[in-house]
XYZ file of C-alpha atoms in Angstrom:
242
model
C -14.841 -4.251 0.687
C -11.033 -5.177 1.108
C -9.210 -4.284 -2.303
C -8.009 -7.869 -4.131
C -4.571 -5.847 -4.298
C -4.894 -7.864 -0.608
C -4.144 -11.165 -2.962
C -0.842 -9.914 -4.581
C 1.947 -12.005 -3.875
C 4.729 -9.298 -2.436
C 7.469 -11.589 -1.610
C 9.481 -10.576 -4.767
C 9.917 -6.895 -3.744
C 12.805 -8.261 -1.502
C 14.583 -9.840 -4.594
C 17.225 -7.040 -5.829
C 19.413 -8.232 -8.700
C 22.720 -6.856 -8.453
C 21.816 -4.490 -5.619
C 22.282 -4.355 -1.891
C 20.896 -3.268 1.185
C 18.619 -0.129 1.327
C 19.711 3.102 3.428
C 17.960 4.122 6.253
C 18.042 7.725 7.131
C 15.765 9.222 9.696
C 16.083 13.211 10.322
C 15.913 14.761 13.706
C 14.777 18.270 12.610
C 11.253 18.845 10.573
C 12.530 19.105 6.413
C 11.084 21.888 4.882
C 9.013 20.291 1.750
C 10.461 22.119 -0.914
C 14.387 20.518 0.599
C 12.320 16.960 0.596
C 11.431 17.286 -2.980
C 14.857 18.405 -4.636
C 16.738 15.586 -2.178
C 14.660 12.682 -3.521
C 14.797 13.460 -7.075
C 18.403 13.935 -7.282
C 18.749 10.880 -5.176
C 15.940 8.814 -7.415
C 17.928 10.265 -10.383
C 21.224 8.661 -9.121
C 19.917 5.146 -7.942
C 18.369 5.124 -11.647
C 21.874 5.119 -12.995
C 23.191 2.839 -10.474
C 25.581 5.724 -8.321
C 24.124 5.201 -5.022
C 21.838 2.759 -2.853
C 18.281 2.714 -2.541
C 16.806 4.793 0.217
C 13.943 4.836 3.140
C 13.967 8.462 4.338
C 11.900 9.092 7.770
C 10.995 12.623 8.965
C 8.664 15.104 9.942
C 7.733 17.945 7.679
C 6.548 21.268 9.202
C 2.570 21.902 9.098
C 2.151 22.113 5.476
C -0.545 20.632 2.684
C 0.536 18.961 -0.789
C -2.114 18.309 -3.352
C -1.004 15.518 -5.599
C -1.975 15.159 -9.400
C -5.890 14.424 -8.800
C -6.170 17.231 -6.180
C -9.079 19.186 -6.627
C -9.318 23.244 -5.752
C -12.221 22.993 -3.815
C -10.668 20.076 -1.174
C -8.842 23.334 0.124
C -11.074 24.675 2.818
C -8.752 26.883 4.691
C -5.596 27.840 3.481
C -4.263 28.183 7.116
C -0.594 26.148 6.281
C 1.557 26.399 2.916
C 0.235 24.264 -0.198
C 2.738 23.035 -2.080
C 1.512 20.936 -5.767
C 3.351 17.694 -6.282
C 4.147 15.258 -8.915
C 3.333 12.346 -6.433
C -0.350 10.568 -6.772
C -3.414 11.421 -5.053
C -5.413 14.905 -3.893
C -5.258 16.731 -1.022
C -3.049 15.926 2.713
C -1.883 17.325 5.481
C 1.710 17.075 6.561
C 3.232 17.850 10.225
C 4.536 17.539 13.458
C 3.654 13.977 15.160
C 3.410 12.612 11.817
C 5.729 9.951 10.590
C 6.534 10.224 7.106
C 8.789 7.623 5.434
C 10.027 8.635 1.728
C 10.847 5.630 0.126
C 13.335 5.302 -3.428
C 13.574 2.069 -4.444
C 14.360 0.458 -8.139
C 11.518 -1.511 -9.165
C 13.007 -2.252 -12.691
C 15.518 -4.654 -10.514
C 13.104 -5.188 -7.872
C 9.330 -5.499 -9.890
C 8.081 -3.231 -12.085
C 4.614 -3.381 -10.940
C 2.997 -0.346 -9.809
C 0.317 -1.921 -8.505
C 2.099 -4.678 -6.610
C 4.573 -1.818 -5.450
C 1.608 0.340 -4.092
C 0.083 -3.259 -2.107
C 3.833 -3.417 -0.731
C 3.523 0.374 0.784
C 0.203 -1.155 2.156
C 1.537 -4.270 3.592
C 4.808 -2.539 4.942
C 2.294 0.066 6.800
C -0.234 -3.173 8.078
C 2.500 -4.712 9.536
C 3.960 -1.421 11.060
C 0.371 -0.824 12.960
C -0.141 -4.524 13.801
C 3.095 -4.214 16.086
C 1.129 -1.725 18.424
C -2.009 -4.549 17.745
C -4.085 -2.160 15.488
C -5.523 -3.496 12.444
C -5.117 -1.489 9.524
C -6.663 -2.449 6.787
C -7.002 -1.844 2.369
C -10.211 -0.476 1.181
C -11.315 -0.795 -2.797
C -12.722 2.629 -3.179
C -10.304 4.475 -0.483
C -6.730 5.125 -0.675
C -4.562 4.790 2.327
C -4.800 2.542 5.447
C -7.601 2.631 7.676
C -8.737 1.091 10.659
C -12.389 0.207 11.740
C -14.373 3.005 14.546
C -16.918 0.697 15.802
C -17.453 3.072 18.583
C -18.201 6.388 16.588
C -21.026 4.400 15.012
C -21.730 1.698 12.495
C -19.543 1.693 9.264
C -17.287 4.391 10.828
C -13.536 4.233 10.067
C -10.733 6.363 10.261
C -7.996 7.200 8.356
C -4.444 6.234 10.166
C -1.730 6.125 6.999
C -1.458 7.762 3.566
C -0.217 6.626 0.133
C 1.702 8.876 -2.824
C 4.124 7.364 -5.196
C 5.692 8.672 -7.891
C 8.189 7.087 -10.477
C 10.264 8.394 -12.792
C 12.615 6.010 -14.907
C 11.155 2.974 -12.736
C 12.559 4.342 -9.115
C 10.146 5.671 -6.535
C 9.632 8.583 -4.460
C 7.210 10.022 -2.391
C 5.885 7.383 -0.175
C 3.894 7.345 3.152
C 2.989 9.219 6.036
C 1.108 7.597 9.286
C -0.348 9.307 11.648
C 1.527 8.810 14.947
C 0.650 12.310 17.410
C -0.413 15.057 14.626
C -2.683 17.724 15.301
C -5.770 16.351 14.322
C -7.567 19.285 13.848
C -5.489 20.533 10.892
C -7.043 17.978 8.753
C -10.160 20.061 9.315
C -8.878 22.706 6.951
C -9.014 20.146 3.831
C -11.402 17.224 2.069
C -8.576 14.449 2.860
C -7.736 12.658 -0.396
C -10.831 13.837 -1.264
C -12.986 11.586 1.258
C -16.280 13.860 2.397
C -17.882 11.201 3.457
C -18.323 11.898 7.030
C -18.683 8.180 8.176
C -14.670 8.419 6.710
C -12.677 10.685 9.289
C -8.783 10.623 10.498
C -7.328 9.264 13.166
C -3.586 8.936 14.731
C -1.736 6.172 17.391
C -2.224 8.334 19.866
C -6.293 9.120 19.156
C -6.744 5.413 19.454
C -5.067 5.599 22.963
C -1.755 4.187 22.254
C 0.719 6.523 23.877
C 3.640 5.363 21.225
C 6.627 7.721 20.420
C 8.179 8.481 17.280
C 11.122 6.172 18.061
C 8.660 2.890 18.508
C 6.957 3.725 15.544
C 10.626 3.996 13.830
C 11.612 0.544 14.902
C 8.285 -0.991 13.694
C 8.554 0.302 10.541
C 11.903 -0.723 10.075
C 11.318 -4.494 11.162
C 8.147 -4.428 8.759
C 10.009 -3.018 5.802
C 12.740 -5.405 5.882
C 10.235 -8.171 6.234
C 8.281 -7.129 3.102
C 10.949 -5.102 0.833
C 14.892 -6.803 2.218
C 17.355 -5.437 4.661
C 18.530 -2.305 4.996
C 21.616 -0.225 6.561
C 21.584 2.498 8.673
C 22.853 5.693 7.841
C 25.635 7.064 9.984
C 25.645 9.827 11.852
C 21.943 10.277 11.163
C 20.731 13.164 9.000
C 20.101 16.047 11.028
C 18.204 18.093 7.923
């Protein structure tokens, strides 16, 4: 069943009174988690009080897992990378190599203050992302994330191809999403992913589903897509090399 947040009208998110365009950083080197965290609340803490711009931080993080506040003990099968508890929403993921993740801090109190709406934007910027390589991802009611449709593992298969975790604090975001461009699959083995058992309900990556992308085209996509759903943005200059 797709989830009505499909109905939301998002065109608003790319309203920003009295603000201008968003950064865009991408880092060449994989950002230890801990270094992640600390950078985006003291960044969320300064677009709050109106110091700096908004932000859209891409990297890779080395193989790690976060468990977010509904992460259960027992989605931990084997504790083969670091865990690492965070204030964003959701259980249990895996973080790594091949994986695009985009950390996004935006001001919804000038943009929308709609946590909902804001969560159907991270959908709709990630839909549009995948429909550039022609893959349809796709909302589910009962499912977070973005998934796409595995007709030929059987019927009512699907796999998992993007994650969702927000957090807000004083109506700015951070945390974001991570899609699955060339990860190691098999890590996901070692954990119930956002607590999904259902084995119909697996993960999947660009690559699994044949499409021989790199990071760089998946940068580009994402980029075009955010600015079509959320406003322009900037690049940052040199890039960050974190």
């Amino acid at each position: 069943m797709v989830n009505d947040r499909q109905s939301l009208d998002l065109t608003t998110f790319a309203l920003v009174q009295g603000g201008g365009e968003v950064e865009w950083r991408i880092s060449a080197a994989p950002v230890p988690y801990p270094e992640a965290v600390t950078e985006m609340e003291s960044r969320a803490a300064d677009i709050a009080d109106q110091k700096t711009a908004e932000l859209v931080w891409l990297l890779e993080h080395p193989p790690l897992y976060t468990s977010g506040t509904s992460g259960k003990e027992g989605d931990l099968l084997d504790p083969r990378f670091p865990l690492f508890t965070t204030g964003r929403g959701g259980q249990l993921t895996y973080h790594g190599p091949g994986q695009r993740v985009a950390y996004v801090m935006l001001d919804l109190k000038r943009r929308r203050p709609d946590v909902r709406a804001y969560v159907a934007g991270l959908e709709e910027w990630i839909i549009r992302t995948l429909d550039a390589f022609n893959v349809r991802g796709e909302r589910r009611e009962d499912r977070v994330g973005v998934w796409v449709r595995r007709p030929d593992k059987g019927a009512g298969y699907e796999d998992k191809i993007a994650a969702i975790g927000v957090r807000l604090r004083r109506w700015v975001s951070f945390h974001g999403i991570a899609i699955n461009v060339e990860p190691e699959l098999a890590h996901f083995s070692a954990i119930v992913p956002c607590g999904v058992a259902d084995p119909r309900y697996g993960v999947t990556s660009l690559v699994d589903l044949g499409l021989p992308v790199t990071m760089e085209d998946v940068d580009v996509a994402l980029r075009q897509a955010f600015e079509d759903v959320f406003g322009a943005t900037t690049a940052r200059l040199p890039e960050a090399t974190a």
